[in-house]
PDB file of C-alpha atoms and ligand atoms in Angstrom:
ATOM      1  CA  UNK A 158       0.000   0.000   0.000  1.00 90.00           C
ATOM      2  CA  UNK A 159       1.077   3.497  -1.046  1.00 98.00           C
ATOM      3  CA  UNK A 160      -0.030   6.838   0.650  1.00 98.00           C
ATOM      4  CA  UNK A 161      -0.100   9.502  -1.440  1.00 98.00           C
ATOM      5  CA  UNK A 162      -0.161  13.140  -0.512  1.00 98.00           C
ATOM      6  CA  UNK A 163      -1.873  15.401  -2.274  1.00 98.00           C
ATOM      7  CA  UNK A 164      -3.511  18.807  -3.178  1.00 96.00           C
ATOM      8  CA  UNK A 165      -5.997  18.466  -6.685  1.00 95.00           C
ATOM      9  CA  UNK A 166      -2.880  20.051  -9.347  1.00 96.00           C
ATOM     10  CA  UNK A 167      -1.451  19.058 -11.726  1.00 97.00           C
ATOM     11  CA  UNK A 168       1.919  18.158  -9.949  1.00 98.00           C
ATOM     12  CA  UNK A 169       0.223  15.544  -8.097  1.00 98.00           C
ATOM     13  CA  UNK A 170      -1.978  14.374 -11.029  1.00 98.00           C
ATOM     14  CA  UNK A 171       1.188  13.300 -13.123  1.00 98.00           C
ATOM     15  CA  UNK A 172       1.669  10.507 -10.040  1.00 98.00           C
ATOM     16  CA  UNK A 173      -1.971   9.473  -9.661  1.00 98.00           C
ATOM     17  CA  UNK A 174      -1.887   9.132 -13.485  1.00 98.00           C
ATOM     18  CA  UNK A 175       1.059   6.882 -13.066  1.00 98.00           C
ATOM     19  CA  UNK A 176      -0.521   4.986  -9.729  1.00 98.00           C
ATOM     20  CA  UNK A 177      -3.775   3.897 -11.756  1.00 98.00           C
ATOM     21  CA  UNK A 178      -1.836   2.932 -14.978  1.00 98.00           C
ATOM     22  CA  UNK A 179       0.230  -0.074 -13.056  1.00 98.00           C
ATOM     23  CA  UNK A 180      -2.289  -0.681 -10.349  1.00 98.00           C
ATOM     24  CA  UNK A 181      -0.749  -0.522  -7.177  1.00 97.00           C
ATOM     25  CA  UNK A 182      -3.117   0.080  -4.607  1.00 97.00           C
ATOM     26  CA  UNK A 183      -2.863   3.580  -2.325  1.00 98.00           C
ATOM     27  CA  UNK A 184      -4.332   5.756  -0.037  1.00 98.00           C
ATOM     28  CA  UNK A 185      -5.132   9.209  -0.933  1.00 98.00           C
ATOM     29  CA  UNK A 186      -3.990  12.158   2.477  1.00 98.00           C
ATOM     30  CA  UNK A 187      -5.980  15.175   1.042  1.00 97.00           C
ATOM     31  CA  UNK A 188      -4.395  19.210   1.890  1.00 97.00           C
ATOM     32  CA  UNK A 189      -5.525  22.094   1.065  1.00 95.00           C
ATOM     33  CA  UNK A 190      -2.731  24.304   0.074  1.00 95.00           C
ATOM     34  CA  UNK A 191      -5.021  27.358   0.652  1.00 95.00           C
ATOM     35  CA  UNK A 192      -5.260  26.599   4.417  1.00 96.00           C
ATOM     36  CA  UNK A 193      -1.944  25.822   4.446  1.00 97.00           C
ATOM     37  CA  UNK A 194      -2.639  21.930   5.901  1.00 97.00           C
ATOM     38  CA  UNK A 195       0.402  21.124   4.100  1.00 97.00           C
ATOM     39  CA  UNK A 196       2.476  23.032   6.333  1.00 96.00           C
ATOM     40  CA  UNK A 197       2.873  20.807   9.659  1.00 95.00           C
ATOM     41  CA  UNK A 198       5.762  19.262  10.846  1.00 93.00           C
ATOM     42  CA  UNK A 199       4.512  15.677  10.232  1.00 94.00           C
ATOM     43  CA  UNK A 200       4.614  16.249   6.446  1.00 96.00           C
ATOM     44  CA  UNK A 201       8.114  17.902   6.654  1.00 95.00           C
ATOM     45  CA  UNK A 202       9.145  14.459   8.005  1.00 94.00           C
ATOM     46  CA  UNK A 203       7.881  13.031   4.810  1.00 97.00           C
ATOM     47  CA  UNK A 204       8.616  15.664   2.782  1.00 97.00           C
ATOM     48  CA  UNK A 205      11.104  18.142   4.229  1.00 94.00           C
ATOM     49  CA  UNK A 206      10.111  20.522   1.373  1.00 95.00           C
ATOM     50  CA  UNK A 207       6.601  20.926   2.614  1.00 96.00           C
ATOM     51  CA  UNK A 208       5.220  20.753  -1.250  1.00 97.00           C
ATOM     52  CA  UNK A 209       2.946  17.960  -2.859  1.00 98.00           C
ATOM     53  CA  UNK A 210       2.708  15.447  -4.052  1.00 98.00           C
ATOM     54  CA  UNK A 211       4.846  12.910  -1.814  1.00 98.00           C
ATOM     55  CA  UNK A 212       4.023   9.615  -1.380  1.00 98.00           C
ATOM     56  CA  UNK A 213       5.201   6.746   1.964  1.00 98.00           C
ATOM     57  CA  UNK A 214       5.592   3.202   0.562  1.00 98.00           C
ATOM     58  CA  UNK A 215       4.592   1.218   3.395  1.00 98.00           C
ATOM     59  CA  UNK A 216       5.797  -2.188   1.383  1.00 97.00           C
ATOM     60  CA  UNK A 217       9.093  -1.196  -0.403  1.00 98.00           C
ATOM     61  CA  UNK A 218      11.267  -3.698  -2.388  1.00 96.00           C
ATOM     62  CA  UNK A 219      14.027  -4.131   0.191  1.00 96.00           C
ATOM     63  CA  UNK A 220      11.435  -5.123   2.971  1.00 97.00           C
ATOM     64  CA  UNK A 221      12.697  -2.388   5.111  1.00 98.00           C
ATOM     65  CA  UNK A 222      11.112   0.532   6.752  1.00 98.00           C
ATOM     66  CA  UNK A 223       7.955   2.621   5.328  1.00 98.00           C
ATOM     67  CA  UNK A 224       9.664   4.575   2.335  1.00 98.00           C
ATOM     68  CA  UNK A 225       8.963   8.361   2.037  1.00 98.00           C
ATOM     69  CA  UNK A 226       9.714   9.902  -1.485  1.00 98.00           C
ATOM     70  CA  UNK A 227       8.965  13.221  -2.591  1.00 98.00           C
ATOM     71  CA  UNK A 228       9.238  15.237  -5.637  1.00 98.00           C
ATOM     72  CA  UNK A 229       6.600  14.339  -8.620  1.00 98.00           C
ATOM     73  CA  UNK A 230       9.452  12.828 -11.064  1.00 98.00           C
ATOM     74  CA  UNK A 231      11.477  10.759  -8.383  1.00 98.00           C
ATOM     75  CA  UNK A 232       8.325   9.158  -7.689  1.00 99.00           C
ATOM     76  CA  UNK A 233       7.660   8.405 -11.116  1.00 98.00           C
ATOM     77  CA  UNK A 234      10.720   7.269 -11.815  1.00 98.00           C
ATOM     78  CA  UNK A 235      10.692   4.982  -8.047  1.00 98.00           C
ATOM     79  CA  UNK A 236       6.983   3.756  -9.231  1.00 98.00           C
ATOM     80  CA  UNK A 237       8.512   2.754 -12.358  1.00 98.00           C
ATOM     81  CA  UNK A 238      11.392   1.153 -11.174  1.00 98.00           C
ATOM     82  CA  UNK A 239       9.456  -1.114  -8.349  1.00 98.00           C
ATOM     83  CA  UNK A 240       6.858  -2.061 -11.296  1.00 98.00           C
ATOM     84  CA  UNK A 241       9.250  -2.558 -14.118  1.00 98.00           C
ATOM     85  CA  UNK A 242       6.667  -0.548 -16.466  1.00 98.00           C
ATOM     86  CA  UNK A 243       6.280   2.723 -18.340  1.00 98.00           C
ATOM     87  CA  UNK A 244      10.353   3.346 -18.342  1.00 98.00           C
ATOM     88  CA  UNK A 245      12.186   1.880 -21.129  1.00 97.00           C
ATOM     89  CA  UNK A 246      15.042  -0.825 -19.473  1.00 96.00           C
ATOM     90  CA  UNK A 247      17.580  -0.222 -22.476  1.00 97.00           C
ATOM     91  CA  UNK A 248      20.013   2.339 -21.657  1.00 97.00           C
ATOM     92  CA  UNK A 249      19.170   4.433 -24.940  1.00 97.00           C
ATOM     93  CA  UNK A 250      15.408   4.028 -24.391  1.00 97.00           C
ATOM     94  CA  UNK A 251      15.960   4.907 -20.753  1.00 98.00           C
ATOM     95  CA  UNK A 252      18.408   8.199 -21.041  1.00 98.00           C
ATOM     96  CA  UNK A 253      15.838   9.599 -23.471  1.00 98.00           C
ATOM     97  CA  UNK A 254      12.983   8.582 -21.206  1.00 98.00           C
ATOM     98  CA  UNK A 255      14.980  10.517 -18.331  1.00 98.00           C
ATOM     99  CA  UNK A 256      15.755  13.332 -20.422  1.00 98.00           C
ATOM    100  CA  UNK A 257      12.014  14.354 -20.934  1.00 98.00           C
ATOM    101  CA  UNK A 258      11.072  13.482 -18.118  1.00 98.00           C
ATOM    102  CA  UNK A 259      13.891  15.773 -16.373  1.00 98.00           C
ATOM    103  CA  UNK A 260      13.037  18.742 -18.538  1.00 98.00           C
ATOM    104  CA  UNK A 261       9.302  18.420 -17.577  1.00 98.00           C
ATOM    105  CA  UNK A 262      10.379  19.442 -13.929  1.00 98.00           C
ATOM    106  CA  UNK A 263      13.259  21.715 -14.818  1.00 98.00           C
ATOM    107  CA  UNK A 264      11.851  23.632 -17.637  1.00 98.00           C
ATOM    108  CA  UNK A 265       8.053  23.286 -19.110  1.00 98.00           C
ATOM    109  CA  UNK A 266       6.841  22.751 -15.720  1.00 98.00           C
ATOM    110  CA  UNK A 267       8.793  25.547 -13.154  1.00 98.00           C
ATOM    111  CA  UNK A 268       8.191  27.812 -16.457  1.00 98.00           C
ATOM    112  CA  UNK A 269       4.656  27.440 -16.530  1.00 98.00           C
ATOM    113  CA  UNK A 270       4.526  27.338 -12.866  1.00 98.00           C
ATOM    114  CA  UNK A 271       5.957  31.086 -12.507  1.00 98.00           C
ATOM    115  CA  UNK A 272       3.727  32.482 -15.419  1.00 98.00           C
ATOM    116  CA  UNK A 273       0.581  30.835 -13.611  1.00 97.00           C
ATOM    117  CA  UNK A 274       2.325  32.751 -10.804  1.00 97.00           C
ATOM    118  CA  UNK A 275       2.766  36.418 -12.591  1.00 97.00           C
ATOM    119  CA  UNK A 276      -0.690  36.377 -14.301  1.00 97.00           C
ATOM    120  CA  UNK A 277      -2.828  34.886 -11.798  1.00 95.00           C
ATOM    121  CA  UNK A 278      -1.524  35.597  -8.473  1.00 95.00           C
ATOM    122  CA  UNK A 279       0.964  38.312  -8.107  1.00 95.00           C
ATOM    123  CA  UNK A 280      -0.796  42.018  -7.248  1.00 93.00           C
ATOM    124  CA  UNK A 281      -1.042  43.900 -10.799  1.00 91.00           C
ATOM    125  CA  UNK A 282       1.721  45.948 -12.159  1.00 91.00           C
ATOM    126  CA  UNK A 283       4.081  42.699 -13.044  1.00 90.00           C
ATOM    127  CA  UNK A 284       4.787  43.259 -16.921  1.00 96.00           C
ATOM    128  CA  UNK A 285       8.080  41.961 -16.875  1.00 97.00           C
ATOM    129  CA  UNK A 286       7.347  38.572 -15.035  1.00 97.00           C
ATOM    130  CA  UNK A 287       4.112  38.334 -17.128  1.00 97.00           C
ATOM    131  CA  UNK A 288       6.580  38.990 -20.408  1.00 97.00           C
ATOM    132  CA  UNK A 289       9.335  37.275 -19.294  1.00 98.00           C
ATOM    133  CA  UNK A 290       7.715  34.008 -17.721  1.00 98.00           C
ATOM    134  CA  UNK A 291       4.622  33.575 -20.724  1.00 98.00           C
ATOM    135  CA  UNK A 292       7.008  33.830 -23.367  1.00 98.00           C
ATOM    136  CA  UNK A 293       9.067  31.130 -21.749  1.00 98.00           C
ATOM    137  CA  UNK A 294       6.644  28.769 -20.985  1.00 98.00           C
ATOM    138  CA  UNK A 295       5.164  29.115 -24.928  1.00 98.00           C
ATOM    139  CA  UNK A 296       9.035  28.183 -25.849  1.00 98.00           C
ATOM    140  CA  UNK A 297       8.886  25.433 -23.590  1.00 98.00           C
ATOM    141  CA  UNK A 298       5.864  24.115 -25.444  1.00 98.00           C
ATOM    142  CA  UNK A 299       7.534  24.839 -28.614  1.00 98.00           C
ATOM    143  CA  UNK A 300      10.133  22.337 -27.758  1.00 98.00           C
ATOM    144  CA  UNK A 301       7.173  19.596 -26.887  1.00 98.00           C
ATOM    145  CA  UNK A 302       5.086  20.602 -29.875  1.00 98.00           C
ATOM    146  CA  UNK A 303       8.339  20.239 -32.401  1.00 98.00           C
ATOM    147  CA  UNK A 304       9.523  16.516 -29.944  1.00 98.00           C
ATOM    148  CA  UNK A 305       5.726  15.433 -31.049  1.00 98.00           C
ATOM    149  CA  UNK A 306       6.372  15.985 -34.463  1.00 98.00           C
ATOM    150  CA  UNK A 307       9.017  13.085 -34.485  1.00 97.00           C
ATOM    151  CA  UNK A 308       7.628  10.971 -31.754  1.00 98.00           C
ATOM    152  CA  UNK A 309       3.860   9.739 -31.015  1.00 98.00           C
ATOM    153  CA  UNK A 310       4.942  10.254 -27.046  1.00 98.00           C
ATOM    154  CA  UNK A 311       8.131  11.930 -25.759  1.00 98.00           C
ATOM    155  CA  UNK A 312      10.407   8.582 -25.270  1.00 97.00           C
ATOM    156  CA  UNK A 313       8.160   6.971 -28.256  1.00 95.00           C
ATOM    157  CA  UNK A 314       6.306   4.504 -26.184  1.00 97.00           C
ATOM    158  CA  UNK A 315       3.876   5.998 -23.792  1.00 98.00           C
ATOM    159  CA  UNK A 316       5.379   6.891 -20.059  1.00 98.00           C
ATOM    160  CA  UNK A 317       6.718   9.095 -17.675  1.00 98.00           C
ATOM    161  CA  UNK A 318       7.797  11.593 -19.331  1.00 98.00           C
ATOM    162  CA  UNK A 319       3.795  11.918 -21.076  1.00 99.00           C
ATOM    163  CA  UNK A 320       2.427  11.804 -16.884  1.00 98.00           C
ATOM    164  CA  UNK A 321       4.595  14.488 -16.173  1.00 98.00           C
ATOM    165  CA  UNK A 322       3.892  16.493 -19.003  1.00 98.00           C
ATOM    166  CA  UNK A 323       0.154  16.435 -19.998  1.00 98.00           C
ATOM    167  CA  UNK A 324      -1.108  18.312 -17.176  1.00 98.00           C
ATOM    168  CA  UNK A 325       0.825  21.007 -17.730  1.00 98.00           C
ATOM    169  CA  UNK A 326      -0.664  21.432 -21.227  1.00 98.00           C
ATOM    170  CA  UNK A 327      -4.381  21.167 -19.957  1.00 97.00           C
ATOM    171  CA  UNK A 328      -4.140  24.568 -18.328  1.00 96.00           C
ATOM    172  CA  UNK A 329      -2.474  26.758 -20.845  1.00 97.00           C
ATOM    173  CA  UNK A 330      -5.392  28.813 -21.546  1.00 96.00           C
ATOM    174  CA  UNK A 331      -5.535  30.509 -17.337  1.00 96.00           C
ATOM    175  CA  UNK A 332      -1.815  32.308 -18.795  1.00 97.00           C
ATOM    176  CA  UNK A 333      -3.116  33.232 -22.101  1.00 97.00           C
ATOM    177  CA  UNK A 334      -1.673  30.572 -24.111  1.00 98.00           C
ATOM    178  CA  UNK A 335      -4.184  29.070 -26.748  1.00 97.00           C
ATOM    179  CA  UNK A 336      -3.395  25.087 -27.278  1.00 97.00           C
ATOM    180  CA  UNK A 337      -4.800  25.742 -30.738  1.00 97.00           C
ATOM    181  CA  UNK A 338      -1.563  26.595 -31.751  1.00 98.00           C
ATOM    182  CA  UNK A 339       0.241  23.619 -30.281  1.00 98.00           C
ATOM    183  CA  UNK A 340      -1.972  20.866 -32.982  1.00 98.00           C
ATOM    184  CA  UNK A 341       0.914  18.321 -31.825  1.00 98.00           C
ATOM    185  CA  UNK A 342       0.506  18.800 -28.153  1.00 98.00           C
ATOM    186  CA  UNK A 343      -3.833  18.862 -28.438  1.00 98.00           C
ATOM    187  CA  UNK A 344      -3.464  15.260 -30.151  1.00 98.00           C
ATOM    188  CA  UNK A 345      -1.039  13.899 -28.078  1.00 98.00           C
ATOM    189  CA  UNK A 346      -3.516  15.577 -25.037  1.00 98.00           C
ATOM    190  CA  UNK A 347      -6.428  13.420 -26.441  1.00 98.00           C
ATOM    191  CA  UNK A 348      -4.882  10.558 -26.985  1.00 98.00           C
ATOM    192  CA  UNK A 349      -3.629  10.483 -23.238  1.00 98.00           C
ATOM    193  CA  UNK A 350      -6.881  11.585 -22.086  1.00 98.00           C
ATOM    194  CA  UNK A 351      -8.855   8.785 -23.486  1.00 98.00           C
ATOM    195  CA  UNK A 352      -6.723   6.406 -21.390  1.00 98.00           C
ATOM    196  CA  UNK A 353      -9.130   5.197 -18.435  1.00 98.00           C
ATOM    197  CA  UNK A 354      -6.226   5.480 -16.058  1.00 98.00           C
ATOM    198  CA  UNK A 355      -5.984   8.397 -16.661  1.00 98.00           C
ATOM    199  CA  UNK A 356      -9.801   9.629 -16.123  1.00 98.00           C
ATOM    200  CA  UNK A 357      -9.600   7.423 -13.055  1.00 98.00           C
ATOM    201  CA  UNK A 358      -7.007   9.809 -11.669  1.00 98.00           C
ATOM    202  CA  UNK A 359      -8.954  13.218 -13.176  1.00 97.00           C
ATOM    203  CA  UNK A 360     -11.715  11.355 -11.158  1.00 96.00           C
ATOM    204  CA  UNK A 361      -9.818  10.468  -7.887  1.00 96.00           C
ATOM    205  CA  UNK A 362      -8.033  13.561  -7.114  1.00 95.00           C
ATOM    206  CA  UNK A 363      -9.117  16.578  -9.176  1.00 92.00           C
ATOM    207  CA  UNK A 364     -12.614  17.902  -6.722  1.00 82.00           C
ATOM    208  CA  UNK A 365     -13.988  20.756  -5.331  1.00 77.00           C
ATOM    209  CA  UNK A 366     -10.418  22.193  -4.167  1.00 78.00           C
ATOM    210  CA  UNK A 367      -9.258  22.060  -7.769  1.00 82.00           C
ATOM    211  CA  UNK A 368     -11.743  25.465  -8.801  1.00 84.00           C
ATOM    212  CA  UNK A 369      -9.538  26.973  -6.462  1.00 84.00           C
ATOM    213  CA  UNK A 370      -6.792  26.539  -7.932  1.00 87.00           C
ATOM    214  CA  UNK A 371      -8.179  27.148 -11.196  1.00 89.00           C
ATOM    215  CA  UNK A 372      -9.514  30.315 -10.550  1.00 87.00           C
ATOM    216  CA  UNK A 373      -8.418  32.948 -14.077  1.00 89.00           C
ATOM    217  CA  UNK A 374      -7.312  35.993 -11.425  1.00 89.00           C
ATOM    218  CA  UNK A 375      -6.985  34.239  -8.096  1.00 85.00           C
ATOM    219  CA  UNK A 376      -8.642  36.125  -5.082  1.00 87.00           C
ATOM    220  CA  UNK A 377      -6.736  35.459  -2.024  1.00 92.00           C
ATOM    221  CA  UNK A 378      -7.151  36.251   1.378  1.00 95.00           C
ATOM    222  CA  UNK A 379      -3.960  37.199   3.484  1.00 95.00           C
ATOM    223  CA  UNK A 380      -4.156  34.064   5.339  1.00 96.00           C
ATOM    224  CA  UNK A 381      -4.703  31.983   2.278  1.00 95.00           C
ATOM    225  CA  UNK A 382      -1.697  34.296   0.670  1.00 95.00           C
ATOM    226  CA  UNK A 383       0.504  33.915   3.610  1.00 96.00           C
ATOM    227  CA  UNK A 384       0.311  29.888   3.779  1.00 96.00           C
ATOM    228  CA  UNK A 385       0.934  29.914  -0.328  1.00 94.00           C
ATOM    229  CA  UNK A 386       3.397  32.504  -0.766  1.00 95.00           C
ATOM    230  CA  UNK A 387       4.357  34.333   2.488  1.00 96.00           C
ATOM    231  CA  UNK A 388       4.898  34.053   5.761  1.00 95.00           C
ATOM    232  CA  UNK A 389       3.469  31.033   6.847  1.00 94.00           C
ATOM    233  CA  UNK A 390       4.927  29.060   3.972  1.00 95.00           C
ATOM    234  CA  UNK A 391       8.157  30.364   4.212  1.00 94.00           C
ATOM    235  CA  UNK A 392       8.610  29.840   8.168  1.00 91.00           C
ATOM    236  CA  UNK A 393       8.181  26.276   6.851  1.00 85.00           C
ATOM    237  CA  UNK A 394      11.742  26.761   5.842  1.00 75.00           C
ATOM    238  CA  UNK A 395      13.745  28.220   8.186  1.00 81.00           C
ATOM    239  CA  UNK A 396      12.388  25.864  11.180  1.00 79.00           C
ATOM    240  CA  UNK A 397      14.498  22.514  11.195  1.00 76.00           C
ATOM    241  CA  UNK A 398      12.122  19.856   9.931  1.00 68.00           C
ATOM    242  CA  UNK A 399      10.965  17.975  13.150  1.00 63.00           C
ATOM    243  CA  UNK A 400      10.998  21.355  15.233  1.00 61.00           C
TER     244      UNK A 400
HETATM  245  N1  GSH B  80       8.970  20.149  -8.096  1.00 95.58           N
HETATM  246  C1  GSH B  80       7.923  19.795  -7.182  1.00 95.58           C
HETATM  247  C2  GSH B  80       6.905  20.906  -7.106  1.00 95.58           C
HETATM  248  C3  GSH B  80       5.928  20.676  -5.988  1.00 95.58           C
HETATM  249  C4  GSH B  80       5.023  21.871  -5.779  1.00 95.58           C
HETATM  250  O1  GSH B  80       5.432  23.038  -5.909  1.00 95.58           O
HETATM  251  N2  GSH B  80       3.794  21.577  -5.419  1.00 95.58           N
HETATM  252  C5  GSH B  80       2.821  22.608  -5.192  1.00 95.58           C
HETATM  253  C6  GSH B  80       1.477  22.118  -5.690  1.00 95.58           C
HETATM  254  S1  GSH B  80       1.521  21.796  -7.426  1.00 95.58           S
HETATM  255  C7  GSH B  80       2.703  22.879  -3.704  1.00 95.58           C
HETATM  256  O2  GSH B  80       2.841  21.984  -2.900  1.00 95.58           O
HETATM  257  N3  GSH B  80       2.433  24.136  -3.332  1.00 95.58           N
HETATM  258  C8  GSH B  80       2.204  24.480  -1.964  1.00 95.58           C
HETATM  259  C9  GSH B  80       3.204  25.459  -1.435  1.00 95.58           C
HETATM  260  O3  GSH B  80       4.034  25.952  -2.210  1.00 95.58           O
HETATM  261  O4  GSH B  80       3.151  25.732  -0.235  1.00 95.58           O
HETATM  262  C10 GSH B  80       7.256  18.497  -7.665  1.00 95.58           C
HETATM  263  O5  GSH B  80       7.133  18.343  -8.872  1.00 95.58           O
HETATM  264  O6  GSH B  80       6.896  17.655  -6.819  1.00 95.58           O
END
C-alpha cells in the first residue's frame, strides 16, 4: 500500500496518473494548500520541502522501513522502477525517457509554474514577469510541440515523461496561451486523455479544491496568501524539519 499526498494540481496528477496505470493500490492524504494543511511538521518528516505530491511506501522492495519519497518525477521514476513498467530498461530508451522526463520538472513545468504565478496571483503591475515568464513557458511548449512531431509520445512509447507532461498542457489557456496553436501537443492531449487510467485519476483527485486553484485571477485572502506565498509558507523553511 502506497499513501499519497496530495492537493488536486497538476503536480500531483502526473503521479496518480502513473498509480492507476500499473495498479498498485494507495491511499489518498488530502491538503488544502489554501489553508496551508500542508504546512505541519509531520509532512516535513515526509517531505522536508513541505510541497505535494509525496508519497510513503509502506511495502518497499528491500522489505525495510515505510519509504517516504517526494518530488513528482522521483516518484515516477521509483513507481517505475518497483513495477518494471512505463520506463524503457535499455540504456538508450531509458536516457531519453529521463531526459524528458527531467526537462518536464526543470523547464516546461517551473516555467509554466511562474507564469501561472505572474498572471494569476501576483498584485497587478508585473509586466516583466508576465513577459518574461509567458514567453518562456510558450518556448517550452515549442520544444514539446516540435519533440511530437518526431515521436507519437516523448520517449516513443507511452510513459513518464507523457504523466509528467500532460497536465501542464491542460491549463495553458488561465496564462493566455491558446493550445490551438500547439496541434501536436492537443493530439497527443487526447490521446492520453482517453486512457481510463488516466480519467480514473482526473476522477480520484481533481474535486472541489481544484476550482480553487483554477480560478483565471486568483482572489486570495492574506491568510490563504501567507500559507501559499508568504509568511506562513516560508517559516516552513527556516524551522528545522521535526521542530
Ligand atoms: N517540483 C515539485 C513541485 C511541488 C510543488 O510546488 N507543489 C505545489 C502544488 S503543485 C505545492 O505543494 N504548493 C504548496 C506550497 O508551495 O506551499 C514536484 O514536482 O513535486
Amino acid at each position: 500500500m502506497i499513501d499519497l499526498h496530495y492537493a488536486a494540481t497538476g503536480n500531483n496528477l502526473k503521479v496518480v496518473i502513473m498509480l492507476e496505470e500499473v495498479g498498485v493500490p494507495y491511499r489518498l492524504v488530502k491538503y488544502d494548500m489554501f489553508a496551508g494543511t500542508h504546512l505541519t511538521p509531520e509532512f516535513r518528516r515526509i517531505n522536508p520541502n513541505a510541497k505535494l505530491p509525496a508519497i510513503v511506501d509502506h511495502a518497499p522492495a528491500d522489505g525495510g522501513a515505510a519509504l517516504p519519497v517526494f518530488e513528482s518525477g522521483a516518484i515516477l521514476m521509483y513507481l517505475a522502477e518497483k513495477t518494471g513498467r512505463f520506463l524503457p530498461a535499455d540504456p538508450r530508451g531509458r536516457t531519453v525517457a529521463q531526459q524528458w522526463l527531467i526537462w518536464q520538472m526543470a523547464g516546461l513545468g517551473p516555467m509554466h509554474g511562474q507564469a501561472h504565478h505572474f498572471v494569476r496571483y501576483a498584485p497587478e503591475g508585473q509586466d516583466y514577469g508576465i513577459e518574461r515568464y509567458t514567453r518562456e513557458a510558450r518556448r517550452q511548449l515549442n520544444v514539446l510541440e516540435y519533440r511530437l512531431e518526431e515521436a507519437d509520445y516523448l520517449a516513443g512509447d507511452y510513459g513518464i515523461a507523457d504523466m509528467a507532461a500532460y497536465p501542464w498542457t491542460t491549463g495553458t489557456h488561465l496564462i493566455g496561451i491558446d493550445l490551438a496553436d500547439f496541434p501536436r501537443i492537443g493530439d497527443w492531449g487526447e490521446r492520453i486523455a482517453a486512457r481510463p487510467a488516466v480519467a480514473r485519476a482526473k476522477a480520484a483527485i481533481l474535486d472541489e479544491n481544484r476550482a480553487s486553484y483554477t480560478q483565471t485571477r486568483a482572489k486570495l485572502t492574506p491568510e490563504q496568501w501567507s500559507n501559499m506565498f508568504g509568511d506562513r509558507m516560508h517559516a516552513t523553511a527556516t524551522t528545522r524539519p521535526g521542530s
